[in-house]
Amino acid sequence: LGTSAKMLSIVPLMKGGGLFETGAGGSAPKHVEQLLNENHLRWDSLGEFTAIAASLEHLANSKNLNAALILGKALDVATHHILEYGKSPSPKVREIDNRGSHFYLALFWAKALCEQRDNVAIADLFRPIYKALQSNEIAILEELNEGQGRMVDIGGYFLPEYTKASRIMRPSKRFNKIVDEI
């Protein structure tokens, strides 16, 4: 795999819970340095995506929540598509970074949810979201990438300022509007 960021450990807990852990964070300082110097975040969230999917499936099984199972399985499909279509973050500025990878996760997850046949209400809920993401793909990617290659200020390293960090991490007005309306 080349990095612990792409590995998942699942630890069952004694009272039925679960611990879903990924990566060690050893490369995080270099990633933050590149973000601050070049506004490019190469952090690969693949491990986090698999951890969320596994936790949704655990929730579905432990609480008998079919909707959580559908969300988890669709997230697995979306994660597979990120790998299949090469939408993981690149270390190179002006190529896809963490923000672009998260856009593709949203696009592929919404698509998987509207195409699944187990829950019509979920499919109907995510169909317009998928269509909005799909029809705005090029514009969203341009908005996500246009600030790359320049220094940014997030207002702190360990405790960044919310407004500054949000402006850097959520640079696409179109993507934000779609997500915020869910």
CSV table of N, CA and C in Angstrom, one decimal:
chain,number,residue,atom,x,y,z
A,1,LEU,N,0.8,-1.2,0.0
A,1,LEU,CA,0.0,0.0,0.0
A,1,LEU,C,0.8,1.3,0.0
A,2,GLY,N,2.0,1.2,0.6
A,2,GLY,CA,2.9,2.3,0.5
A,2,GLY,C,2.7,3.3,1.7
A,3,THR,N,1.6,3.2,2.4
A,3,THR,CA,1.4,4.2,3.5
A,3,THR,C,0.3,3.6,4.4
A,4,SER,N,0.5,3.9,5.7
A,4,SER,CA,-0.5,3.4,6.7
A,4,SER,C,-1.9,4.2,6.5
A,5,ALA,N,-1.9,5.3,5.7
A,5,ALA,CA,-3.1,6.0,5.5
A,5,ALA,C,-4.1,5.2,4.7
A,6,LYS,N,-3.7,4.1,4.0
A,6,LYS,CA,-4.6,3.3,3.2
A,6,LYS,C,-4.9,2.0,3.9
A,7,MET,N,-4.6,1.9,5.2
A,7,MET,CA,-4.9,0.6,5.9
A,7,MET,C,-5.9,0.9,7.0
A,8,LEU,N,-6.7,-0.1,7.3
A,8,LEU,CA,-7.7,0.1,8.3
A,8,LEU,C,-7.6,-1.0,9.3
A,9,SER,N,-7.7,-0.7,10.6
A,9,SER,CA,-7.7,-1.6,11.7
A,9,SER,C,-9.1,-1.5,12.4
A,10,ILE,N,-9.7,-2.6,12.5
A,10,ILE,CA,-11.1,-2.7,13.2
A,10,ILE,C,-10.9,-3.5,14.5
A,11,VAL,N,-11.2,-2.8,15.6
A,11,VAL,CA,-11.0,-3.4,16.9
A,11,VAL,C,-12.4,-3.5,17.5
A,12,PRO,N,-12.9,-4.7,17.7
A,12,PRO,CA,-14.2,-4.8,18.4
A,12,PRO,C,-14.1,-4.5,19.9
A,13,LEU,N,-15.0,-3.7,20.5
A,13,LEU,CA,-15.0,-3.4,21.9
A,13,LEU,C,-15.9,-4.3,22.7
A,14,MET,N,-15.6,-4.4,24.0
A,14,MET,CA,-16.3,-5.3,24.8
A,14,MET,C,-17.8,-5.2,24.9
A,15,LYS,N,-18.3,-4.0,24.8
A,15,LYS,CA,-19.7,-3.8,25.0
A,15,LYS,C,-20.4,-3.6,23.6
A,16,GLY,N,-19.8,-4.1,22.6
A,16,GLY,CA,-20.5,-4.1,21.3
A,16,GLY,C,-20.1,-3.0,20.3
A,17,GLY,N,-19.3,-2.1,20.8
A,17,GLY,CA,-18.8,-1.0,20.0
A,17,GLY,C,-17.7,-1.4,19.1
A,18,GLY,N,-17.1,-0.5,18.4
A,18,GLY,CA,-16.0,-0.8,17.6
A,18,GLY,C,-15.0,0.4,17.5
A,19,LEU,N,-13.8,0.1,17.3
A,19,LEU,CA,-12.7,1.2,17.0
A,19,LEU,C,-12.3,1.0,15.6
A,20,PHE,N,-12.4,2.1,14.8
A,20,PHE,CA,-12.0,2.0,13.4
A,20,PHE,C,-10.9,3.0,13.2
A,21,GLU,N,-9.7,2.5,13.0
A,21,GLU,CA,-8.5,3.3,13.0
A,21,GLU,C,-7.7,3.2,11.7
A,22,THR,N,-7.2,4.3,11.3
A,22,THR,CA,-6.4,4.3,10.0
A,22,THR,C,-5.2,5.2,10.1
A,23,GLY,N,-4.1,4.8,9.6
A,23,GLY,CA,-2.9,5.6,9.5
A,23,GLY,C,-2.3,6.0,10.8
A,24,ALA,N,-1.2,6.6,10.8
A,24,ALA,CA,-0.4,7.0,12.0
A,24,ALA,C,-0.2,8.5,12.0
A,25,GLY,N,-0.4,9.2,10.9
A,25,GLY,CA,-0.2,10.6,10.9
A,25,GLY,C,1.2,11.1,10.8
A,26,GLY,N,2.2,10.2,10.6
A,26,GLY,CA,3.6,10.6,10.6
A,26,GLY,C,3.9,11.6,9.5
A,27,SER,N,3.2,11.5,8.4
A,27,SER,CA,3.5,12.4,7.3
A,27,SER,C,2.7,13.8,7.3
A,28,ALA,N,1.9,13.9,8.3
A,28,ALA,CA,1.0,15.1,8.4
A,28,ALA,C,1.8,16.4,8.4
A,29,PRO,N,2.9,16.5,9.2
A,29,PRO,CA,3.7,17.8,9.2
A,29,PRO,C,4.1,18.3,7.8
A,30,LYS,N,4.6,17.3,7.0
A,30,LYS,CA,5.0,17.7,5.6
A,30,LYS,C,3.8,18.1,4.7
A,31,HIS,N,2.6,17.4,5.0
A,31,HIS,CA,1.4,17.8,4.2
A,31,HIS,C,1.0,19.2,4.6
A,32,VAL,N,1.0,19.5,5.9
A,32,VAL,CA,0.6,20.9,6.3
A,32,VAL,C,1.6,21.9,5.8
A,33,GLU,N,2.9,21.6,5.8
A,33,GLU,CA,3.9,22.5,5.2
A,33,GLU,C,3.6,22.8,3.8
A,34,GLN,N,3.2,21.8,3.0
A,34,GLN,CA,2.9,22.0,1.6
A,34,GLN,C,1.6,22.8,1.4
A,35,LEU,N,0.6,22.5,2.3
A,35,LEU,CA,-0.6,23.3,2.2
A,35,LEU,C,-0.3,24.8,2.4
A,36,LEU,N,0.4,25.1,3.5
A,36,LEU,CA,0.7,26.5,3.8
A,36,LEU,C,1.6,27.2,2.7
A,37,ASN,N,2.5,26.5,2.1
A,37,ASN,CA,3.4,27.1,1.2
A,37,ASN,C,2.9,27.1,-0.3
A,38,GLU,N,2.0,26.1,-0.6
A,38,GLU,CA,1.5,26.0,-2.0
A,38,GLU,C,0.0,25.8,-2.1
A,39,ASN,N,-0.7,25.8,-1.0
A,39,ASN,CA,-2.1,25.6,-1.0
A,39,ASN,C,-2.5,24.3,-1.8
A,40,HIS,N,-1.8,23.3,-1.5
A,40,HIS,CA,-2.0,22.0,-2.1
A,40,HIS,C,-1.9,21.0,-0.9
A,41,LEU,N,-3.0,20.2,-0.7
A,41,LEU,CA,-3.0,19.3,0.4
A,41,LEU,C,-3.1,17.8,-0.2
A,42,ARG,N,-1.9,17.2,0.0
A,42,ARG,CA,-1.8,15.8,-0.6
A,42,ARG,C,-2.3,14.7,0.3
A,43,TRP,N,-2.8,15.0,1.4
A,43,TRP,CA,-3.3,14.0,2.4
A,43,TRP,C,-4.3,13.1,1.7
A,44,ASP,N,-4.1,11.8,1.8
A,44,ASP,CA,-5.0,10.8,1.2
A,44,ASP,C,-5.9,10.3,2.2
A,45,SER,N,-7.2,10.6,2.1
A,45,SER,CA,-8.2,10.2,3.1
A,45,SER,C,-8.8,8.8,2.8
A,46,LEU,N,-8.2,8.0,1.9
A,46,LEU,CA,-8.7,6.7,1.6
A,46,LEU,C,-9.0,5.9,2.9
A,47,GLY,N,-8.1,5.9,3.8
A,47,GLY,CA,-8.2,5.1,5.0
A,47,GLY,C,-9.4,5.6,5.8
A,48,GLU,N,-9.6,6.9,5.9
A,48,GLU,CA,-10.8,7.5,6.6
A,48,GLU,C,-12.1,7.1,5.9
A,49,PHE,N,-12.1,7.0,4.6
A,49,PHE,CA,-13.3,6.6,3.8
A,49,PHE,C,-13.6,5.2,4.2
A,50,THR,N,-12.6,4.3,4.2
A,50,THR,CA,-12.9,2.9,4.6
A,50,THR,C,-13.3,2.8,6.0
A,51,ALA,N,-12.8,3.6,6.9
A,51,ALA,CA,-13.2,3.5,8.3
A,51,ALA,C,-14.6,4.0,8.5
A,52,ILE,N,-15.0,5.0,7.8
A,52,ILE,CA,-16.4,5.5,7.9
A,52,ILE,C,-17.3,4.4,7.3
A,53,ALA,N,-17.0,3.8,6.2
A,53,ALA,CA,-17.8,2.7,5.6
A,53,ALA,C,-18.0,1.6,6.6
A,54,ALA,N,-16.8,1.1,7.2
A,54,ALA,CA,-16.9,0.0,8.2
A,54,ALA,C,-17.7,0.4,9.4
A,55,SER,N,-17.6,1.6,9.9
A,55,SER,CA,-18.4,2.1,11.0
A,55,SER,C,-19.9,2.1,10.7
A,56,LEU,N,-20.2,2.5,9.5
A,56,LEU,CA,-21.6,2.5,9.1
A,56,LEU,C,-22.2,1.1,9.1
A,57,GLU,N,-21.4,0.2,8.5
A,57,GLU,CA,-21.8,-1.2,8.5
A,57,GLU,C,-21.9,-1.8,9.9
A,58,HIS,N,-21.0,-1.4,10.8
A,58,HIS,CA,-21.1,-1.9,12.2
A,58,HIS,C,-22.3,-1.3,12.8
A,59,LEU,N,-22.6,-0.1,12.6
A,59,LEU,CA,-23.8,0.5,13.1
A,59,LEU,C,-25.1,-0.2,12.6
A,60,ALA,N,-25.1,-0.5,11.3
A,60,ALA,CA,-26.2,-1.2,10.7
A,60,ALA,C,-26.5,-2.5,11.3
A,61,ASN,N,-25.4,-3.3,11.5
A,61,ASN,CA,-25.5,-4.6,12.1
A,61,ASN,C,-25.8,-4.6,13.6
A,62,SER,N,-25.3,-3.7,14.3
A,62,SER,CA,-25.5,-3.7,15.8
A,62,SER,C,-26.8,-3.0,16.2
A,63,LYS,N,-27.3,-2.1,15.3
A,63,LYS,CA,-28.6,-1.5,15.7
A,63,LYS,C,-29.7,-1.8,14.7
A,64,ASN,N,-29.5,-2.7,13.8
A,64,ASN,CA,-30.4,-3.1,12.8
A,64,ASN,C,-31.0,-1.9,12.0
A,65,LEU,N,-30.0,-1.1,11.4
A,65,LEU,CA,-30.4,0.1,10.7
A,65,LEU,C,-30.0,-0.1,9.2
A,66,ASN,N,-31.0,-0.5,8.4
A,66,ASN,CA,-30.7,-0.8,7.0
A,66,ASN,C,-30.2,0.4,6.2
A,67,ALA,N,-30.6,1.6,6.6
A,67,ALA,CA,-30.1,2.8,5.9
A,67,ALA,C,-28.6,2.9,6.1
A,68,ALA,N,-28.1,2.7,7.3
A,68,ALA,CA,-26.7,2.8,7.5
A,68,ALA,C,-25.9,1.8,6.7
A,69,LEU,N,-26.5,0.6,6.5
A,69,LEU,CA,-25.8,-0.5,5.7
A,69,LEU,C,-25.7,0.0,4.2
A,70,ILE,N,-26.8,0.6,3.8
A,70,ILE,CA,-26.8,1.1,2.4
A,70,ILE,C,-25.8,2.2,2.2
A,71,LEU,N,-25.7,3.1,3.2
A,71,LEU,CA,-24.7,4.2,3.1
A,71,LEU,C,-23.3,3.6,3.1
A,72,GLY,N,-23.1,2.6,4.0
A,72,GLY,CA,-21.7,2.0,4.1
A,72,GLY,C,-21.3,1.3,2.8
A,73,LYS,N,-22.3,0.5,2.3
A,73,LYS,CA,-21.9,-0.2,1.0
A,73,LYS,C,-21.7,0.8,-0.1
A,74,ALA,N,-22.5,1.8,-0.2
A,74,ALA,CA,-22.3,2.8,-1.3
A,74,ALA,C,-21.0,3.6,-1.1
A,75,LEU,N,-20.6,3.8,0.1
A,75,LEU,CA,-19.3,4.4,0.4
A,75,LEU,C,-18.2,3.5,-0.1
A,76,ASP,N,-18.3,2.2,0.1
A,76,ASP,CA,-17.3,1.3,-0.4
A,76,ASP,C,-17.2,1.4,-1.9
A,77,VAL,N,-18.4,1.5,-2.6
A,77,VAL,CA,-18.4,1.6,-4.0
A,77,VAL,C,-17.7,2.9,-4.4
A,78,ALA,N,-18.0,4.0,-3.8
A,78,ALA,CA,-17.4,5.3,-4.1
A,78,ALA,C,-15.8,5.2,-3.9
A,79,THR,N,-15.4,4.6,-2.8
A,79,THR,CA,-14.0,4.5,-2.5
A,79,THR,C,-13.3,3.7,-3.6
A,80,HIS,N,-13.9,2.6,-4.0
A,80,HIS,CA,-13.4,1.8,-5.1
A,80,HIS,C,-13.3,2.6,-6.4
A,81,HIS,N,-14.2,3.5,-6.7
A,81,HIS,CA,-14.2,4.3,-7.9
A,81,HIS,C,-13.0,5.3,-7.8
A,82,ILE,N,-12.8,5.9,-6.6
A,82,ILE,CA,-11.6,6.8,-6.4
A,82,ILE,C,-10.3,6.1,-6.8
A,83,LEU,N,-10.2,4.8,-6.4
A,83,LEU,CA,-9.0,4.1,-6.8
A,83,LEU,C,-9.0,3.7,-8.3
A,84,GLU,N,-10.2,3.2,-8.8
A,84,GLU,CA,-10.3,2.8,-10.2
A,84,GLU,C,-10.0,3.9,-11.2
A,85,TYR,N,-10.5,5.1,-10.8
A,85,TYR,CA,-10.4,6.2,-11.8
A,85,TYR,C,-9.3,7.2,-11.4
A,86,GLY,N,-8.4,6.8,-10.5
A,86,GLY,CA,-7.2,7.6,-10.2
A,86,GLY,C,-7.5,9.0,-9.6
A,87,LYS,N,-8.5,9.1,-8.7
A,87,LYS,CA,-8.9,10.3,-8.1
A,87,LYS,C,-8.3,10.6,-6.7
A,88,SER,N,-7.2,9.8,-6.3
A,88,SER,CA,-6.5,10.1,-5.1
A,88,SER,C,-5.7,11.3,-5.2
A,89,PRO,N,-5.4,12.0,-4.1
A,89,PRO,CA,-4.5,13.2,-4.2
A,89,PRO,C,-3.1,12.9,-4.8
A,90,SER,N,-2.7,13.9,-5.5
A,90,SER,CA,-1.3,13.8,-6.1
A,90,SER,C,-0.4,14.7,-5.2
A,91,PRO,N,0.9,14.4,-5.2
A,91,PRO,CA,1.8,15.3,-4.4
A,91,PRO,C,2.1,16.5,-5.2
A,92,LYS,N,1.7,16.6,-6.5
A,92,LYS,CA,2.1,17.7,-7.3
A,92,LYS,C,1.1,18.9,-7.3
A,93,VAL,N,1.5,20.1,-7.1
A,93,VAL,CA,0.7,21.3,-7.2
A,93,VAL,C,0.0,21.4,-8.5
A,94,ARG,N,-1.3,21.8,-8.5
A,94,ARG,CA,-2.1,22.0,-9.7
A,94,ARG,C,-2.7,20.7,-10.2
A,95,GLU,N,-2.4,19.6,-9.5
A,95,GLU,CA,-3.1,18.3,-9.8
A,95,GLU,C,-4.1,18.1,-8.6
A,96,ILE,N,-4.9,17.1,-8.7
A,96,ILE,CA,-5.9,16.8,-7.7
A,96,ILE,C,-5.3,16.7,-6.3
A,97,ASP,N,-5.9,17.3,-5.4
A,97,ASP,CA,-5.4,17.2,-4.0
A,97,ASP,C,-6.6,16.7,-3.1
A,98,ASN,N,-6.5,16.8,-1.8
A,98,ASN,CA,-7.4,16.2,-0.9
A,98,ASN,C,-8.8,16.8,-1.2
A,99,ARG,N,-8.9,18.0,-1.5
A,99,ARG,CA,-10.2,18.7,-1.7
A,99,ARG,C,-10.9,18.1,-3.0
A,100,GLY,N,-10.1,17.9,-4.0
A,100,GLY,CA,-10.6,17.3,-5.3
A,100,GLY,C,-11.0,15.8,-5.0
A,101,SER,N,-10.2,15.1,-4.2
A,101,SER,CA,-10.5,13.7,-3.9
A,101,SER,C,-11.9,13.6,-3.2
A,102,HIS,N,-12.1,14.6,-2.2
A,102,HIS,CA,-13.3,14.6,-1.5
A,102,HIS,C,-14.5,15.0,-2.4
A,103,PHE,N,-14.3,15.8,-3.4
A,103,PHE,CA,-15.3,16.1,-4.4
A,103,PHE,C,-15.7,14.8,-5.1
A,104,TYR,N,-14.7,14.1,-5.5
A,104,TYR,CA,-15.0,12.8,-6.2
A,104,TYR,C,-15.7,11.8,-5.3
A,105,LEU,N,-15.3,11.8,-4.0
A,105,LEU,CA,-16.0,10.9,-3.1
A,105,LEU,C,-17.5,11.2,-3.0
A,106,ALA,N,-17.8,12.5,-2.9
A,106,ALA,CA,-19.2,13.0,-2.9
A,106,ALA,C,-19.9,12.6,-4.2
A,107,LEU,N,-19.3,12.8,-5.3
A,107,LEU,CA,-19.9,12.5,-6.6
A,107,LEU,C,-20.1,11.0,-6.7
A,108,PHE,N,-19.1,10.2,-6.4
A,108,PHE,CA,-19.3,8.7,-6.6
A,108,PHE,C,-20.2,8.1,-5.5
A,109,TRP,N,-20.2,8.7,-4.3
A,109,TRP,CA,-21.1,8.2,-3.3
A,109,TRP,C,-22.5,8.5,-3.6
A,110,ALA,N,-22.8,9.8,-4.0
A,110,ALA,CA,-24.2,10.1,-4.4
A,110,ALA,C,-24.6,9.3,-5.6
A,111,LYS,N,-23.8,9.0,-6.5
A,111,LYS,CA,-24.1,8.1,-7.7
A,111,LYS,C,-24.5,6.7,-7.2
A,112,ALA,N,-23.7,6.2,-6.3
A,112,ALA,CA,-23.9,4.8,-5.8
A,112,ALA,C,-25.2,4.8,-5.0
A,113,LEU,N,-25.5,5.8,-4.3
A,113,LEU,CA,-26.7,5.9,-3.5
A,113,LEU,C,-28.0,6.0,-4.4
A,114,CYS,N,-27.9,6.8,-5.4
A,114,CYS,CA,-29.1,6.9,-6.3
A,114,CYS,C,-29.3,5.7,-7.2
A,115,GLU,N,-28.2,4.9,-7.4
A,115,GLU,CA,-28.3,3.7,-8.3
A,115,GLU,C,-28.7,2.5,-7.5
A,116,GLN,N,-28.5,2.5,-6.1
A,116,GLN,CA,-28.9,1.3,-5.4
A,116,GLN,C,-30.4,1.1,-5.4
A,117,ARG,N,-30.8,-0.2,-5.3
A,117,ARG,CA,-32.2,-0.6,-5.4
A,117,ARG,C,-32.9,-1.0,-4.1
A,118,ASP,N,-32.1,-1.0,-3.0
A,118,ASP,CA,-32.7,-1.5,-1.7
A,118,ASP,C,-33.5,-0.5,-1.0
A,119,ASN,N,-33.4,0.8,-1.3
A,119,ASN,CA,-34.1,1.9,-0.6
A,119,ASN,C,-34.4,3.0,-1.6
A,120,VAL,N,-35.7,3.0,-2.0
A,120,VAL,CA,-36.1,4.0,-3.0
A,120,VAL,C,-36.0,5.4,-2.5
A,121,ALA,N,-36.3,5.6,-1.2
A,121,ALA,CA,-36.3,7.0,-0.6
A,121,ALA,C,-34.9,7.5,-0.6
A,122,ILE,N,-33.9,6.7,-0.3
A,122,ILE,CA,-32.5,7.1,-0.3
A,122,ILE,C,-32.1,7.4,-1.8
A,123,ALA,N,-32.5,6.6,-2.7
A,123,ALA,CA,-32.1,6.8,-4.1
A,123,ALA,C,-32.7,8.1,-4.6
A,124,ASP,N,-34.0,8.4,-4.2
A,124,ASP,CA,-34.6,9.6,-4.7
A,124,ASP,C,-34.0,10.9,-4.0
A,125,LEU,N,-33.6,10.7,-2.8
A,125,LEU,CA,-32.9,11.8,-2.1
A,125,LEU,C,-31.6,12.2,-2.7
A,126,PHE,N,-30.8,11.2,-3.2
A,126,PHE,CA,-29.5,11.5,-3.7
A,126,PHE,C,-29.4,11.7,-5.2
A,127,ARG,N,-30.5,11.4,-5.9
A,127,ARG,CA,-30.5,11.6,-7.3
A,127,ARG,C,-30.2,13.1,-7.7
A,128,PRO,N,-31.0,14.0,-7.2
A,128,PRO,CA,-30.7,15.4,-7.6
A,128,PRO,C,-29.3,15.9,-7.1
A,129,ILE,N,-28.8,15.4,-6.0
A,129,ILE,CA,-27.5,15.7,-5.5
A,129,ILE,C,-26.4,15.2,-6.5
A,130,TYR,N,-26.6,14.0,-6.9
A,130,TYR,CA,-25.7,13.4,-7.9
A,130,TYR,C,-25.7,14.2,-9.2
A,131,LYS,N,-26.9,14.6,-9.7
A,131,LYS,CA,-27.0,15.3,-10.9
A,131,LYS,C,-26.4,16.7,-10.8
A,132,ALA,N,-26.5,17.3,-9.6
A,132,ALA,CA,-25.9,18.7,-9.4
A,132,ALA,C,-24.4,18.6,-9.4
A,133,LEU,N,-23.9,17.5,-8.7
A,133,LEU,CA,-22.4,17.3,-8.7
A,133,LEU,C,-21.9,17.0,-10.1
A,134,GLN,N,-22.5,16.1,-10.7
A,134,GLN,CA,-22.1,15.7,-12.1
A,134,GLN,C,-22.1,16.9,-13.1
A,135,SER,N,-23.2,17.7,-13.1
A,135,SER,CA,-23.3,18.7,-14.0
A,135,SER,C,-22.3,19.9,-13.7
A,136,ASN,N,-21.8,20.0,-12.5
A,136,ASN,CA,-20.9,21.1,-12.1
A,136,ASN,C,-19.5,20.6,-11.9
A,137,GLU,N,-19.2,19.4,-12.4
A,137,GLU,CA,-17.9,18.8,-12.1
A,137,GLU,C,-16.7,19.7,-12.6
A,138,ILE,N,-16.7,20.1,-13.8
A,138,ILE,CA,-15.6,20.9,-14.3
A,138,ILE,C,-15.5,22.2,-13.6
A,139,ALA,N,-16.6,22.9,-13.4
A,139,ALA,CA,-16.5,24.2,-12.7
A,139,ALA,C,-16.1,24.0,-11.2
A,140,ILE,N,-16.5,23.0,-10.6
A,140,ILE,CA,-16.1,22.7,-9.2
A,140,ILE,C,-14.6,22.5,-9.1
A,141,LEU,N,-14.1,21.6,-10.0
A,141,LEU,CA,-12.7,21.3,-10.0
A,141,LEU,C,-11.8,22.6,-10.3
A,142,GLU,N,-12.3,23.4,-11.2
A,142,GLU,CA,-11.6,24.7,-11.4
A,142,GLU,C,-11.6,25.5,-10.2
A,143,GLU,N,-12.7,25.6,-9.5
A,143,GLU,CA,-12.7,26.4,-8.2
A,143,GLU,C,-11.8,25.8,-7.1
A,144,LEU,N,-11.8,24.5,-7.1
A,144,LEU,CA,-10.9,23.8,-6.1
A,144,LEU,C,-9.5,24.0,-6.4
A,145,ASN,N,-9.1,24.1,-7.6
A,145,ASN,CA,-7.7,24.1,-8.0
A,145,ASN,C,-7.1,25.5,-8.2
A,146,GLU,N,-8.0,26.5,-8.4
A,146,GLU,CA,-7.5,27.8,-8.9
A,146,GLU,C,-6.6,28.5,-7.9
A,147,GLY,N,-6.7,28.2,-6.6
A,147,GLY,CA,-5.8,28.9,-5.6
A,147,GLY,C,-4.5,28.2,-5.4
A,148,GLN,N,-4.3,27.0,-6.0
A,148,GLN,CA,-3.0,26.3,-5.8
A,148,GLN,C,-1.8,27.0,-6.3
A,149,GLY,N,-0.7,26.8,-5.6
A,149,GLY,CA,0.6,27.4,-6.1
A,149,GLY,C,0.9,28.7,-5.4
A,150,ARG,N,0.2,29.0,-4.3
A,150,ARG,CA,0.5,30.2,-3.6
A,150,ARG,C,0.4,29.9,-2.1
A,151,MET,N,1.1,30.7,-1.3
A,151,MET,CA,1.0,30.6,0.2
A,151,MET,C,-0.3,30.9,0.7
A,152,VAL,N,-0.7,30.2,1.8
A,152,VAL,CA,-2.0,30.5,2.5
A,152,VAL,C,-1.8,30.6,4.0
A,153,ASP,N,-2.7,31.2,4.6
A,153,ASP,CA,-2.7,31.4,6.1
A,153,ASP,C,-4.0,30.8,6.6
A,154,ILE,N,-3.8,29.8,7.5
A,154,ILE,CA,-5.0,29.2,8.1
A,154,ILE,C,-5.2,29.6,9.6
A,155,GLY,N,-4.3,30.5,10.0
A,155,GLY,CA,-4.4,31.1,11.3
A,155,GLY,C,-3.9,30.3,12.5
A,156,GLY,N,-3.1,29.3,12.2
A,156,GLY,CA,-2.5,28.5,13.2
A,156,GLY,C,-2.2,27.1,12.8
A,157,TYR,N,-1.3,26.4,13.5
A,157,TYR,CA,-1.0,25.0,13.0
A,157,TYR,C,-1.8,24.0,13.8
A,158,PHE,N,-1.8,24.0,15.1
A,158,PHE,CA,-2.5,23.0,15.9
A,158,PHE,C,-4.0,23.4,16.1
A,159,LEU,N,-4.2,24.7,16.1
A,159,LEU,CA,-5.6,25.2,16.3
A,159,LEU,C,-5.8,26.3,15.2
A,160,PRO,N,-6.1,25.9,14.0
A,160,PRO,CA,-6.3,26.9,13.0
A,160,PRO,C,-7.6,27.7,13.2
A,161,GLU,N,-7.7,28.9,12.7
A,161,GLU,CA,-8.9,29.7,12.8
A,161,GLU,C,-9.9,29.2,11.9
A,162,TYR,N,-11.1,28.9,12.4
A,162,TYR,CA,-12.2,28.3,11.6
A,162,TYR,C,-12.4,29.0,10.3
A,163,THR,N,-12.6,30.3,10.3
A,163,THR,CA,-12.9,31.1,9.1
A,163,THR,C,-11.8,31.0,8.0
A,164,LYS,N,-10.6,31.2,8.5
A,164,LYS,CA,-9.5,31.1,7.5
A,164,LYS,C,-9.3,29.7,7.0
A,165,ALA,N,-9.4,28.7,7.8
A,165,ALA,CA,-9.2,27.3,7.4
A,165,ALA,C,-10.3,26.9,6.5
A,166,SER,N,-11.6,27.3,6.8
A,166,SER,CA,-12.7,27.0,6.0
A,166,SER,C,-12.6,27.6,4.6
A,167,ARG,N,-12.1,28.8,4.5
A,167,ARG,CA,-12.0,29.5,3.2
A,167,ARG,C,-10.9,28.7,2.4
A,168,ILE,N,-9.9,28.2,3.0
A,168,ILE,CA,-8.9,27.4,2.2
A,168,ILE,C,-9.4,26.0,1.9
A,169,MET,N,-10.0,25.4,2.8
A,169,MET,CA,-10.4,24.0,2.6
A,169,MET,C,-11.7,23.9,1.8
A,170,ARG,N,-12.5,24.9,1.7
A,170,ARG,CA,-13.8,24.9,1.0
A,170,ARG,C,-13.8,26.0,0.0
A,171,PRO,N,-12.9,26.0,-1.0
A,171,PRO,CA,-12.8,27.1,-2.0
A,171,PRO,C,-13.9,27.1,-3.1
A,172,SER,N,-14.7,26.1,-3.2
A,172,SER,CA,-15.6,26.0,-4.3
A,172,SER,C,-17.0,26.4,-3.8
A,173,LYS,N,-17.5,27.6,-4.3
A,173,LYS,CA,-18.8,28.0,-3.9
A,173,LYS,C,-19.9,27.0,-4.4
A,174,ARG,N,-19.7,26.5,-5.6
A,174,ARG,CA,-20.7,25.6,-6.2
A,174,ARG,C,-20.8,24.3,-5.3
A,175,PHE,N,-19.6,23.7,-5.0
A,175,PHE,CA,-19.6,22.5,-4.2
A,175,PHE,C,-20.2,22.8,-2.8
A,176,ASN,N,-19.8,23.9,-2.2
A,176,ASN,CA,-20.3,24.2,-0.9
A,176,ASN,C,-21.8,24.3,-0.9
A,177,LYS,N,-22.4,25.0,-1.9
A,177,LYS,CA,-23.8,25.2,-2.0
A,177,LYS,C,-24.5,23.8,-2.1
A,178,ILE,N,-24.0,22.9,-2.9
A,178,ILE,CA,-24.6,21.6,-3.1
A,178,ILE,C,-24.6,20.8,-1.7
A,179,VAL,N,-23.4,20.8,-1.1
A,179,VAL,CA,-23.3,20.1,0.2
A,179,VAL,C,-24.1,20.7,1.3
A,180,ASP,N,-24.1,22.0,1.4
A,180,ASP,CA,-24.8,22.7,2.4
A,180,ASP,C,-26.3,22.6,2.3
A,181,GLU,N,-26.8,22.3,1.1
A,181,GLU,CA,-28.3,22.1,0.9
A,181,GLU,C,-28.7,20.7,1.2
A,182,ILE,N,-27.8,19.8,1.5
A,182,ILE,CA,-28.2,18.4,1.8
A,182,ILE,C,-29.0,18.3,3.1
